[in-house]
GROMACS .gro file of C-alpha atoms in nm:
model
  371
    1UNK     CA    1   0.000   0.000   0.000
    2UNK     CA    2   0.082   0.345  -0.032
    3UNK     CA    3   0.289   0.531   0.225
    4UNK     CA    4   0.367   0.879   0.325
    5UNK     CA    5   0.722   1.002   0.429
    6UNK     CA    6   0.769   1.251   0.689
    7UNK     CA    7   1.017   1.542   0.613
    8UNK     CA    8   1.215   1.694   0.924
    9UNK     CA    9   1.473   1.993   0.971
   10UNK     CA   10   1.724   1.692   1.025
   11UNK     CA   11   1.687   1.629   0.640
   12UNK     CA   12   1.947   1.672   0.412
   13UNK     CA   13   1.779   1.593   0.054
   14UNK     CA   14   2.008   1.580  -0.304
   15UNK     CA   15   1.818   1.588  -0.558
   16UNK     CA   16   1.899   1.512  -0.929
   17UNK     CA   17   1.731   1.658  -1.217
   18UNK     CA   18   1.883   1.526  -1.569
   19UNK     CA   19   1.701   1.820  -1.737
   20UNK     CA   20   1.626   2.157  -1.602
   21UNK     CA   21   1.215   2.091  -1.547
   22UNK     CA   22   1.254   1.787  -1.376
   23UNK     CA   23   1.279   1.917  -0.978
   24UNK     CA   24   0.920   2.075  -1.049
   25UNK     CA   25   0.720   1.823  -1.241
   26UNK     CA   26   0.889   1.530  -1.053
   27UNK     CA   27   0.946   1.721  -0.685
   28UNK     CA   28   0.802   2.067  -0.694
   29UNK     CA   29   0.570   1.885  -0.401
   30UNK     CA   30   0.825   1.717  -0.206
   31UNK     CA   31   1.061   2.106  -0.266
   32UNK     CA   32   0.738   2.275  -0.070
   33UNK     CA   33   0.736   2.036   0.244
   34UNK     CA   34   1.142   2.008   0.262
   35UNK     CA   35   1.132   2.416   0.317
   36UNK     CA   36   0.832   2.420   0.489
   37UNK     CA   37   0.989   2.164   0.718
   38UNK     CA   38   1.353   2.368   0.738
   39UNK     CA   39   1.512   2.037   0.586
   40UNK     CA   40   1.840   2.117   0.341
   41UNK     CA   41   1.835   2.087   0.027
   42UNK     CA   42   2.080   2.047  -0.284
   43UNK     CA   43   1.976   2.045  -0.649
   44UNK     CA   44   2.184   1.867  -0.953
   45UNK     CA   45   2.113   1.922  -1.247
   46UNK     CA   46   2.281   1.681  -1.485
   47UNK     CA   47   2.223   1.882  -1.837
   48UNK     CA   48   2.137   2.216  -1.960
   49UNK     CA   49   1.794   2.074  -2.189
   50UNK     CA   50   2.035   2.245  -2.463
   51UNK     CA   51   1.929   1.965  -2.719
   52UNK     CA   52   1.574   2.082  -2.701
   53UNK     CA   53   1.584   2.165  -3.129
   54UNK     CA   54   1.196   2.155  -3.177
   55UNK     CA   55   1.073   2.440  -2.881
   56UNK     CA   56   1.387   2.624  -2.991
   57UNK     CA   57   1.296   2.607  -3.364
   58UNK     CA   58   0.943   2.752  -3.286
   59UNK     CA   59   0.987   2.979  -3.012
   60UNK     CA   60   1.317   3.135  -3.188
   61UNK     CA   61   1.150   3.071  -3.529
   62UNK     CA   62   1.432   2.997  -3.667
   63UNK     CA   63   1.516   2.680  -3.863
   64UNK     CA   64   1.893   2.628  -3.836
   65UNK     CA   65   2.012   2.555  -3.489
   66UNK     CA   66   2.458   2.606  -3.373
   67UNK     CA   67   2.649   2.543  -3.111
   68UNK     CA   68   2.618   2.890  -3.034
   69UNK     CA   69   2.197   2.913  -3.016
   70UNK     CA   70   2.223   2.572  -2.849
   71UNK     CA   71   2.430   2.717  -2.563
   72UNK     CA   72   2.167   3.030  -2.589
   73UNK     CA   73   1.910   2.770  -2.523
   74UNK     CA   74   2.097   2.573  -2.256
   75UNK     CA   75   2.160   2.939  -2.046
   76UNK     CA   76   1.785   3.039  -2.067
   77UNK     CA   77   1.677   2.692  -1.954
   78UNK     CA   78   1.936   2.715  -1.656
   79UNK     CA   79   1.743   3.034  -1.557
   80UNK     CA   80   1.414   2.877  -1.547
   81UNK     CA   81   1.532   2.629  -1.319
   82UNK     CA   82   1.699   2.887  -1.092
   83UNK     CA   83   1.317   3.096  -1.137
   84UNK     CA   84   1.118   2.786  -1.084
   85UNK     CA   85   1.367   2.712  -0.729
   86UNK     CA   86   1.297   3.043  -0.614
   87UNK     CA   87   0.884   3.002  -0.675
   88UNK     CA   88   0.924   2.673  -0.484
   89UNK     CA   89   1.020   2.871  -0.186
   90UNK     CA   90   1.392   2.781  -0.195
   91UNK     CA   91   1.617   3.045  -0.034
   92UNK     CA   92   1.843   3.249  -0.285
   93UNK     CA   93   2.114   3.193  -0.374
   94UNK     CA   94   1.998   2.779  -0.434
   95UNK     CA   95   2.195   2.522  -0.389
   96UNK     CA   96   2.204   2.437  -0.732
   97UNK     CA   97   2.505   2.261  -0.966
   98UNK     CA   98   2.502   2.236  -1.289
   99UNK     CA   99   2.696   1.982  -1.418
  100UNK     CA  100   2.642   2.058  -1.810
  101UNK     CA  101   2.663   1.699  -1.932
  102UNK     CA  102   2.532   1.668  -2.256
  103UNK     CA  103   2.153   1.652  -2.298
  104UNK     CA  104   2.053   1.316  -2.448
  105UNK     CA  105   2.412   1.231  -2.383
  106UNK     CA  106   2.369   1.038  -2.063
  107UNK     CA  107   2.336   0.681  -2.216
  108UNK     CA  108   2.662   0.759  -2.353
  109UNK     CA  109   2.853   0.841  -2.060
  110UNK     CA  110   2.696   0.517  -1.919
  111UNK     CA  111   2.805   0.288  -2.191
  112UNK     CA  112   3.194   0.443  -2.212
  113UNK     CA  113   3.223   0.354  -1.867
  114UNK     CA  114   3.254   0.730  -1.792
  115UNK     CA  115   3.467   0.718  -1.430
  116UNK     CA  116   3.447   1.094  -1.383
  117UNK     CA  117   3.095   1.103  -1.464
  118UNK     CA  118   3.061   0.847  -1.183
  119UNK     CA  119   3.334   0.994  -0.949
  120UNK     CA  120   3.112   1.287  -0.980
  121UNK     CA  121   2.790   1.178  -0.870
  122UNK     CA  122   3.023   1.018  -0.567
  123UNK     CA  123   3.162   1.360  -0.486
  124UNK     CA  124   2.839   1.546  -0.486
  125UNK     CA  125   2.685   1.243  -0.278
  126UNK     CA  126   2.975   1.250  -0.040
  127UNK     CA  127   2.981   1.640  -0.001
  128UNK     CA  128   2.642   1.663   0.091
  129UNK     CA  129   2.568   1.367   0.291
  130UNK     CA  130   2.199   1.345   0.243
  131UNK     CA  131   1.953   1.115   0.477
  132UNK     CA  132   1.737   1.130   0.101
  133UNK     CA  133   1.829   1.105  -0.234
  134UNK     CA  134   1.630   1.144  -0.514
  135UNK     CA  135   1.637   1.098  -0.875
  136UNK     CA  136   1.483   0.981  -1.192
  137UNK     CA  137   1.333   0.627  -1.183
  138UNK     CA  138   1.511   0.307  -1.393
  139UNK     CA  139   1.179   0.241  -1.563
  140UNK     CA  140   1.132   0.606  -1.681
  141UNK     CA  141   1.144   0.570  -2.085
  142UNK     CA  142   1.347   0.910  -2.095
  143UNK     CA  143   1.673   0.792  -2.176
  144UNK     CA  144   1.889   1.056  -1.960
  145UNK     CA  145   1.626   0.963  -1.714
  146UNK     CA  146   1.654   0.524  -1.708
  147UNK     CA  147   2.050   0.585  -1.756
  148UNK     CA  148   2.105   0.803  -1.473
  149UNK     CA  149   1.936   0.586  -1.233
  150UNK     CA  150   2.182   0.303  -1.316
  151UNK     CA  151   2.490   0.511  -1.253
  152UNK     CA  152   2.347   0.669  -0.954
  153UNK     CA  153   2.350   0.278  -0.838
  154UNK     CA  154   2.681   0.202  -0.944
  155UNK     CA  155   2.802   0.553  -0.740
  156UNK     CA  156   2.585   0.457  -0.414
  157UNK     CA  157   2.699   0.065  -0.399
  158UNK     CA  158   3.050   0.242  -0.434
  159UNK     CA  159   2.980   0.463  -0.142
  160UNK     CA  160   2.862   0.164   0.054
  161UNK     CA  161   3.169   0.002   0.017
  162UNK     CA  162   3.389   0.310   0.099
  163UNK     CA  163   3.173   0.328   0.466
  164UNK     CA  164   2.884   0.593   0.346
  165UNK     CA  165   2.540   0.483   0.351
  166UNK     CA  166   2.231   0.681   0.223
  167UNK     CA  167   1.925   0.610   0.428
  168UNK     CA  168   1.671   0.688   0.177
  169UNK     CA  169   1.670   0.631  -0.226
  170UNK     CA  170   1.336   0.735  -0.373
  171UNK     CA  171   1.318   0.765  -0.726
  172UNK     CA  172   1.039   0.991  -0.944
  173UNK     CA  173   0.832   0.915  -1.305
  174UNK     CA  174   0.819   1.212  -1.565
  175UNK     CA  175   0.799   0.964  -1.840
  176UNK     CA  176   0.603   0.609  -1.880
  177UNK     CA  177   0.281   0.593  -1.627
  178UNK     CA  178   0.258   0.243  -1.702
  179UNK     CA  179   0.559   0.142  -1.497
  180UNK     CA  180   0.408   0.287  -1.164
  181UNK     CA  181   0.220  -0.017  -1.160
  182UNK     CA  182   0.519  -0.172  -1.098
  183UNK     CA  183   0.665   0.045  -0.841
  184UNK     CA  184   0.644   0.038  -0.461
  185UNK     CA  185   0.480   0.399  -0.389
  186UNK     CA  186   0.576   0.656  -0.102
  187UNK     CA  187   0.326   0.940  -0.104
  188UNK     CA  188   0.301   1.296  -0.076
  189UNK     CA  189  -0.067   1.465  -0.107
  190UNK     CA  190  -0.064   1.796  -0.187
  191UNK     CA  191  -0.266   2.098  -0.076
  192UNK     CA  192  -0.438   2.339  -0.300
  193UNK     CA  193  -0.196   2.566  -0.248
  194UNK     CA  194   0.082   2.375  -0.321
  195UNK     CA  195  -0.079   2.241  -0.625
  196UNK     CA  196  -0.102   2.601  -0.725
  197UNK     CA  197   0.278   2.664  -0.679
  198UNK     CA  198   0.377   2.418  -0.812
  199UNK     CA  199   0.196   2.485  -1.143
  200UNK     CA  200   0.353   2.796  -1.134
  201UNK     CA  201   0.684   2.689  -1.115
  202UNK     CA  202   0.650   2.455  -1.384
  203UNK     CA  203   0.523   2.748  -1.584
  204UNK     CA  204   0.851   2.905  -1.503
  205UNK     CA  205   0.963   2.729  -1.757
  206UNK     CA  206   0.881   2.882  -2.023
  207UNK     CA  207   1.067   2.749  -2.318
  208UNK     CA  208   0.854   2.450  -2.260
  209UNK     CA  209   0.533   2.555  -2.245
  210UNK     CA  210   0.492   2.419  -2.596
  211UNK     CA  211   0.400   2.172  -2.387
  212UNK     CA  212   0.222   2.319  -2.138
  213UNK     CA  213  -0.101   2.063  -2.112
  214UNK     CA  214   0.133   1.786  -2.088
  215UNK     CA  215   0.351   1.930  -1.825
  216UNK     CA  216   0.050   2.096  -1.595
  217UNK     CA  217  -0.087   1.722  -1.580
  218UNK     CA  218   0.222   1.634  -1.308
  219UNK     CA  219   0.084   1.897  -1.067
  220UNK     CA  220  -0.167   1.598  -0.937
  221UNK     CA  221  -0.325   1.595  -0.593
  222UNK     CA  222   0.000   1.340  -0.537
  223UNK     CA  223   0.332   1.319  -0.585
  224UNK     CA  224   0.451   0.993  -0.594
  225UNK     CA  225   0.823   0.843  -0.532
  226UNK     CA  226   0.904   0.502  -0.557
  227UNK     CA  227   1.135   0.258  -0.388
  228UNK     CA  228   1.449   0.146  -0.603
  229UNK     CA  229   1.283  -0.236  -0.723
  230UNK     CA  230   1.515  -0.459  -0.595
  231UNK     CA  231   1.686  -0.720  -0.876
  232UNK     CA  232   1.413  -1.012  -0.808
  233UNK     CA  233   1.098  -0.820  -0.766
  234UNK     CA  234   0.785  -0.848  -0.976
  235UNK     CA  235   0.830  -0.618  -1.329
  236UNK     CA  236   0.531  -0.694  -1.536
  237UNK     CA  237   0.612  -0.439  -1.804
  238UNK     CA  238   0.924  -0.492  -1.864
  239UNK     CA  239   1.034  -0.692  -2.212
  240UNK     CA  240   1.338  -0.845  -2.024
  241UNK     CA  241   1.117  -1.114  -1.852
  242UNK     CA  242   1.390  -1.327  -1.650
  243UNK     CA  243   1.757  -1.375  -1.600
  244UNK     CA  244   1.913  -1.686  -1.513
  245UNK     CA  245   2.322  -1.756  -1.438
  246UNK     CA  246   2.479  -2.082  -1.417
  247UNK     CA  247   2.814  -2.248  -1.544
  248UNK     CA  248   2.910  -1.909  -1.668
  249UNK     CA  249   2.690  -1.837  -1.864
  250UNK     CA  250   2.394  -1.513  -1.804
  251UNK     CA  251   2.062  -1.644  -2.036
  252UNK     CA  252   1.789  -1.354  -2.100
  253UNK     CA  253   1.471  -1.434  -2.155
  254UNK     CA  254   1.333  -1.110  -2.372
  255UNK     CA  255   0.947  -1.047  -2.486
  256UNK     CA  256   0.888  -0.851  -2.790
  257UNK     CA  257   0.687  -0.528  -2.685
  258UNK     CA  258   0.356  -0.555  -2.869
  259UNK     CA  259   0.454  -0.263  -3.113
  260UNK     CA  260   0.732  -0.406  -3.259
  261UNK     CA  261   0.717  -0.720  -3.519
  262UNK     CA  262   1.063  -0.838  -3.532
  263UNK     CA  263   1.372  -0.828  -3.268
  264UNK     CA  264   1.623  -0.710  -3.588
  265UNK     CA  265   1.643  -0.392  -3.485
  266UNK     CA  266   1.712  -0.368  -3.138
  267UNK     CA  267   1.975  -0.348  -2.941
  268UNK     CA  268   2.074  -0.520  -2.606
  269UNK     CA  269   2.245  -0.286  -2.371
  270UNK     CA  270   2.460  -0.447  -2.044
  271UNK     CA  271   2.624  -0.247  -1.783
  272UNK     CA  272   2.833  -0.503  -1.534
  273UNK     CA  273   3.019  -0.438  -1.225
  274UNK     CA  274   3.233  -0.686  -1.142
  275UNK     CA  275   3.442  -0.755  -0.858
  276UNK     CA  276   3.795  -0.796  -1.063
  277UNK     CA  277   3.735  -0.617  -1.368
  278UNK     CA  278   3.601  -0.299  -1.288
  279UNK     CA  279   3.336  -0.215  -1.523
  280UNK     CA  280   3.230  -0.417  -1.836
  281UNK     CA  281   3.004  -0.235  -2.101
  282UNK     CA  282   2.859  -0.443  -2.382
  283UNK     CA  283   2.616  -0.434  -2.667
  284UNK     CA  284   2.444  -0.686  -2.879
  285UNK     CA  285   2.222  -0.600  -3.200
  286UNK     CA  286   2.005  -0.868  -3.223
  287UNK     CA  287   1.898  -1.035  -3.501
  288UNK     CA  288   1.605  -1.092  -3.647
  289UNK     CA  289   1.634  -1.508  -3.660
  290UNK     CA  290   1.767  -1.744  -3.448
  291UNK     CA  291   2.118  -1.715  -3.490
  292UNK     CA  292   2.487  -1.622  -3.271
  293UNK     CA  293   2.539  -1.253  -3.324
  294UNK     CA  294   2.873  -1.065  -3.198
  295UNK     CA  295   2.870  -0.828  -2.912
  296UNK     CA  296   3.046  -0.509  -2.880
  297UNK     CA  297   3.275  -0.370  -2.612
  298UNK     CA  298   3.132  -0.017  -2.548
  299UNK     CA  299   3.411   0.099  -2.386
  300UNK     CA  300   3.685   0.017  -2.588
  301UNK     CA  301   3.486  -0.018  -2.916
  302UNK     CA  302   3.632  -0.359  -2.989
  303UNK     CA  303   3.421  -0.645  -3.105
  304UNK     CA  304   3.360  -0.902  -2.794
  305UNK     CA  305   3.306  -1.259  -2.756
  306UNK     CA  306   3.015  -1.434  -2.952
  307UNK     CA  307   2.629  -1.454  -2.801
  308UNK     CA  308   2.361  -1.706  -2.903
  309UNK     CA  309   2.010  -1.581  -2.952
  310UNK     CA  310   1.723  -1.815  -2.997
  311UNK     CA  311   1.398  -1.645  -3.132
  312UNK     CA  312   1.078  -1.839  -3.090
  313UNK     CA  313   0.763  -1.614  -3.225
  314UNK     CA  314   0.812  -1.323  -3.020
  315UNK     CA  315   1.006  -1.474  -2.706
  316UNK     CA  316   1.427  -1.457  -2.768
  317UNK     CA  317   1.620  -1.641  -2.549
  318UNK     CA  318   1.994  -1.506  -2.540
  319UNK     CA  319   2.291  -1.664  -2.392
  320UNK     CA  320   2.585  -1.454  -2.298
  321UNK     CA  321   2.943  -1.597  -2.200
  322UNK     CA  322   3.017  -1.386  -1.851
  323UNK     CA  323   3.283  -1.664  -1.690
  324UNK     CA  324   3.521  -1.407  -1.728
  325UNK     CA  325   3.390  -1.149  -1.558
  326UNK     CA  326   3.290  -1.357  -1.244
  327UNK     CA  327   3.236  -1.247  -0.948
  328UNK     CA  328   2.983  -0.987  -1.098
  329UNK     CA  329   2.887  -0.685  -0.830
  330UNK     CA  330   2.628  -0.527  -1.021
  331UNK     CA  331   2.413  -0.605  -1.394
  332UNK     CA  332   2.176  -0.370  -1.574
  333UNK     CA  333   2.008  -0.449  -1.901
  334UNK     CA  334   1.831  -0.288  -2.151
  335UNK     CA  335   1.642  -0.346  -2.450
  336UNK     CA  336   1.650  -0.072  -2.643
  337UNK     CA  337   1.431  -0.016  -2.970
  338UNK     CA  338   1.297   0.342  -2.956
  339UNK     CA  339   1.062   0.527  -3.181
  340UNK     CA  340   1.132   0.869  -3.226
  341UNK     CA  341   1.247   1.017  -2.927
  342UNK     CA  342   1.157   0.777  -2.632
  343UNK     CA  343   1.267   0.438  -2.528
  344UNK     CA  344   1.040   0.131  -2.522
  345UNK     CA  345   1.158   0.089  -2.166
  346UNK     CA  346   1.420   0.200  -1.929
  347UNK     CA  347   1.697  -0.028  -1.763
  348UNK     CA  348   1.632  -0.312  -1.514
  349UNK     CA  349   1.835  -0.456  -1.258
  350UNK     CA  350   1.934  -0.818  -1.249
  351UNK     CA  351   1.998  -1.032  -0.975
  352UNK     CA  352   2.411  -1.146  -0.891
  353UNK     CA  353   2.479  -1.480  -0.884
  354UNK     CA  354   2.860  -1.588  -0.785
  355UNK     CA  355   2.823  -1.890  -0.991
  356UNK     CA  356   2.986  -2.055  -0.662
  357UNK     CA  357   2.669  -2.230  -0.485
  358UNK     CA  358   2.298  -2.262  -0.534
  359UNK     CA  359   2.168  -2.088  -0.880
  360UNK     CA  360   1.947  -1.864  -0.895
  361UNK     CA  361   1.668  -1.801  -1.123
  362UNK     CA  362   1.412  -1.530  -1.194
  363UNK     CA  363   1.092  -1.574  -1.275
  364UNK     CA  364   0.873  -1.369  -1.490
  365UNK     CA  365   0.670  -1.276  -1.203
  366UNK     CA  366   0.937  -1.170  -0.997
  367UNK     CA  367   1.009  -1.495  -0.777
  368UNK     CA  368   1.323  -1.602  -0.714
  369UNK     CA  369   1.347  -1.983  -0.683
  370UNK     CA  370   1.745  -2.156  -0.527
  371UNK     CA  371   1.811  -2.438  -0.737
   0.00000   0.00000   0.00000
């Protein structure tokens, strides 16, 4: 069920937004209570929204877009955020970083393995010692969004091992409703007044108010924030359906989302932590028959070791050789086939297995059975 969080004067919240936007249609509630409360708070905002070309285009009226009106863009948007900060009560000047990564460019970062990217988010975590964190949910379908969440994982198991622990992770939707039904919900309702705030602050942004119907819709009666799902739990949604390990090899069961026809096309995305290795980046186009197909070192660019992908109607079952990476610490996947802008779905987590002991499989519905 549903459950509220209290917010206290103790609180020290860190909150990531990949896009300027974000902190007031996923938080612009939870912004309220944290100063109503006193609690301390610290904004990051990953990108500048610089890559933005269509509201540019129109608002600018302009056709051709440079580095130089992209950086125009980027500024203004920066603004906003700073505007929309102030509207949600936060004291001036905010505690607000930018950290200018490039918009749509996250996925990127996460795929070369980035290490300052990720000593970054450590740093900011570190400096500001927050009892919350929050950020943009794994099963969001933004791609900046899904991404960030993964190496905001990889950064907080890091910190865990180095002696800091976070108490609270809470994650927040702008993109993919469907996926809440997955999600394990913490609450905040909102009054009318703070509904009415925080429609003004997301009206502070004003180079998006091509959008505005779209973006008024998150100033609900509720905020929501979800619990992190842990590797095993129940993912309905989701068209990687179950991961099993044994004898060193990682098998994927994948469904075809009901908008596709074919798996040629789309692209299998892994991010591994591993004890010994450090981190392990690989991709795998898949084919659109049964049939091995080559995956790719992200990192290094280099072609990898050979996969096997069996394709029955629209269920694929692929095999991945991961002996050498053993013992894994961490394993994200992704299928990735987007239309237009958005992905079909954002990253999921994947149970660990040591390949020393019992094996573990997941189920479709989420159970984990010890063979």
């Amino acid at each position: 069920m549903p459950r509220t969080f209290p917010l206290k004067a103790a609180d020290r919240i860190l909150f990531f937004a990949p896009h300027p936007d974000d902190e007031s249609l996923g938080g612009g509630g939870l912004v309220q209570k944290a100063v109503a409360a006193g609690a301390q708070m610290r904004f990051v905002f990953l990108t500048n929204g610089d890559r933005n070309p269509w509201p540019q285009r129109v608002m600018e009226r302009c056709v051709f877009l440079d580095a130089r009106a992209r950086r125009r863009w980027g500024t203004q948007r920066r603004q906003e955020a700073l505007n929309a900060l102030a509207i949600l009560g936060v004291g001036e000047p905010a505690e607000a970083h930018f950290l200018s990564w490039p918009d749509q460019g996250v996925t990127p970062l996460l795929m070369a393995g980035d290490e300052r990217a990720l000593e970054t988010i450590c740093e900011q975590i570190a400096e500001w010692r927050p009892t919350h964190v929050i950020l943009p949910a794994a099963e969001d379908t933004h791609p900046d969004h899904s991404a960030f969440f993964v190496l905001a994982q990889i950064a907080l198991d890091r910190l865990r091992r180095r002696g800091l622990n976070v108490r609270h992770v809470l994650s927040y939707l702008v993109h993919a409703p469907q996926a809440r039904l997955a999600l394990s919900v913490r609450h905040l309702t909102l009054s009318l007044a703070e509904k009415a705030v925080k429609r003004d602050a997301i009206q502070a942004h004003e180079t998006q108010m091509l959008s505005r119907r779209r973006f008024l819709a998150h100033a609900r009666d509720v905020e929501e924030f979800h619990l992190p799902l842990k590797p095993d739990a129940r993912h309905p949604h989701h068209p990687i359906v179950s991961a099993d390990q044994g004898r060193g090899a990682l098998r994927l069961k994948l469904r075809l989302p009901r908008k596709f026809l074919r798996f040629a096309g789309a692209t299998l995305h892994l991010a591994i932590e591993t004890v010994l290795e450090g981190s392990l980046r690989w991709s795998l186009p898949l084919p659109g028959r049964s049939a091995r197909a080559r995956l790719t070192d992200t990192v290094t660019g280099q072609p990898g070791r050979w996969a096997s992908v069996r394709i029955t109607g629209r269920t694929a079952v692929v095999v991945l050789p991961i002996a050498a990476a053993q013992p894994l610490g961490q394993l994200f996947a992704k299928f990735d086939r987007r239309r237009l802008f958005y992905d079909t779905a954002g990253w999921r987590e994947l149970p660990v297995d040591l390949d020393r002991g019992p094996k573990v499989r997941l189920h479709r519905l989420g159970t984990a059975v010890v063979e």
